[in-house]
Tab-separated table of C-alpha atoms in Angstrom:
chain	number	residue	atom	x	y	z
A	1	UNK	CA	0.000	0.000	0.000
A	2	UNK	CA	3.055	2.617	1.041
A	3	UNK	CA	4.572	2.350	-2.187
A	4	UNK	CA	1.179	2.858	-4.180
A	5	UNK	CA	0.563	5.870	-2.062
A	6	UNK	CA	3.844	7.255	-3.008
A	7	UNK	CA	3.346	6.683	-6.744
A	8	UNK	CA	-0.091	8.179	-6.718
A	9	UNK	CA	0.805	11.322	-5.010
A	10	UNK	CA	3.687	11.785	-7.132
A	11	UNK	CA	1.158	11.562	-10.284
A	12	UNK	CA	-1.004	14.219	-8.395
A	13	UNK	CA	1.898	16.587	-8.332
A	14	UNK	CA	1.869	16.270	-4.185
A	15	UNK	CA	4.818	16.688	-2.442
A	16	UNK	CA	5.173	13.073	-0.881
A	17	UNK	CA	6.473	12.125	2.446
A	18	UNK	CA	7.090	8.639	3.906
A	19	UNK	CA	7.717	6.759	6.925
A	20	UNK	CA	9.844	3.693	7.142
A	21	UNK	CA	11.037	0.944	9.250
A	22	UNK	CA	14.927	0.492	8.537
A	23	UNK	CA	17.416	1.992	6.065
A	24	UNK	CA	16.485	-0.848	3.414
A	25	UNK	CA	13.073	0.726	3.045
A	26	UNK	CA	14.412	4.346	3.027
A	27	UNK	CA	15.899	3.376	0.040
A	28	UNK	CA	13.111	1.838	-1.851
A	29	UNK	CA	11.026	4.777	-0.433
A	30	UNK	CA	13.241	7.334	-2.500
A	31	UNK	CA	13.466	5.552	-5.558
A	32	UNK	CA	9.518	5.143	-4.936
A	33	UNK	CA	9.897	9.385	-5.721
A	34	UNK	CA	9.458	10.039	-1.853
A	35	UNK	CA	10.240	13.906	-1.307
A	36	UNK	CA	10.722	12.974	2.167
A	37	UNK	CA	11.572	9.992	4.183
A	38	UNK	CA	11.958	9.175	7.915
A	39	UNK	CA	13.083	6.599	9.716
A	40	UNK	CA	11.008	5.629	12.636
A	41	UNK	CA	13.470	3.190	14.020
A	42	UNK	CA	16.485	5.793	13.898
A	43	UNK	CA	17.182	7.404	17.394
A	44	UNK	CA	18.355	10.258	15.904
């Protein structure tokens, strides 16, 4: 579902954010087109 939601927003001209759960998925996140990703599992 995440990576739909990215793609459709991206169509709709939306700036997209995400939220993932480990650097893996950060990175399929921005190829997705995220604008903006986070990493809920980073302390930082």
């Amino acid at each position: 579902v995440g990576l739909a939601a990215v793609q459709i927003g991206k169509a709709l001209g939306a700036r997209v954010l995400a939220t993932v759960g480990g650097p893996e998925k950060s990175e399929v996140a921005r190829e997705a087109g995220s604008d903006v990703v986070i990493d809920y599992r980073d302390p930082s």
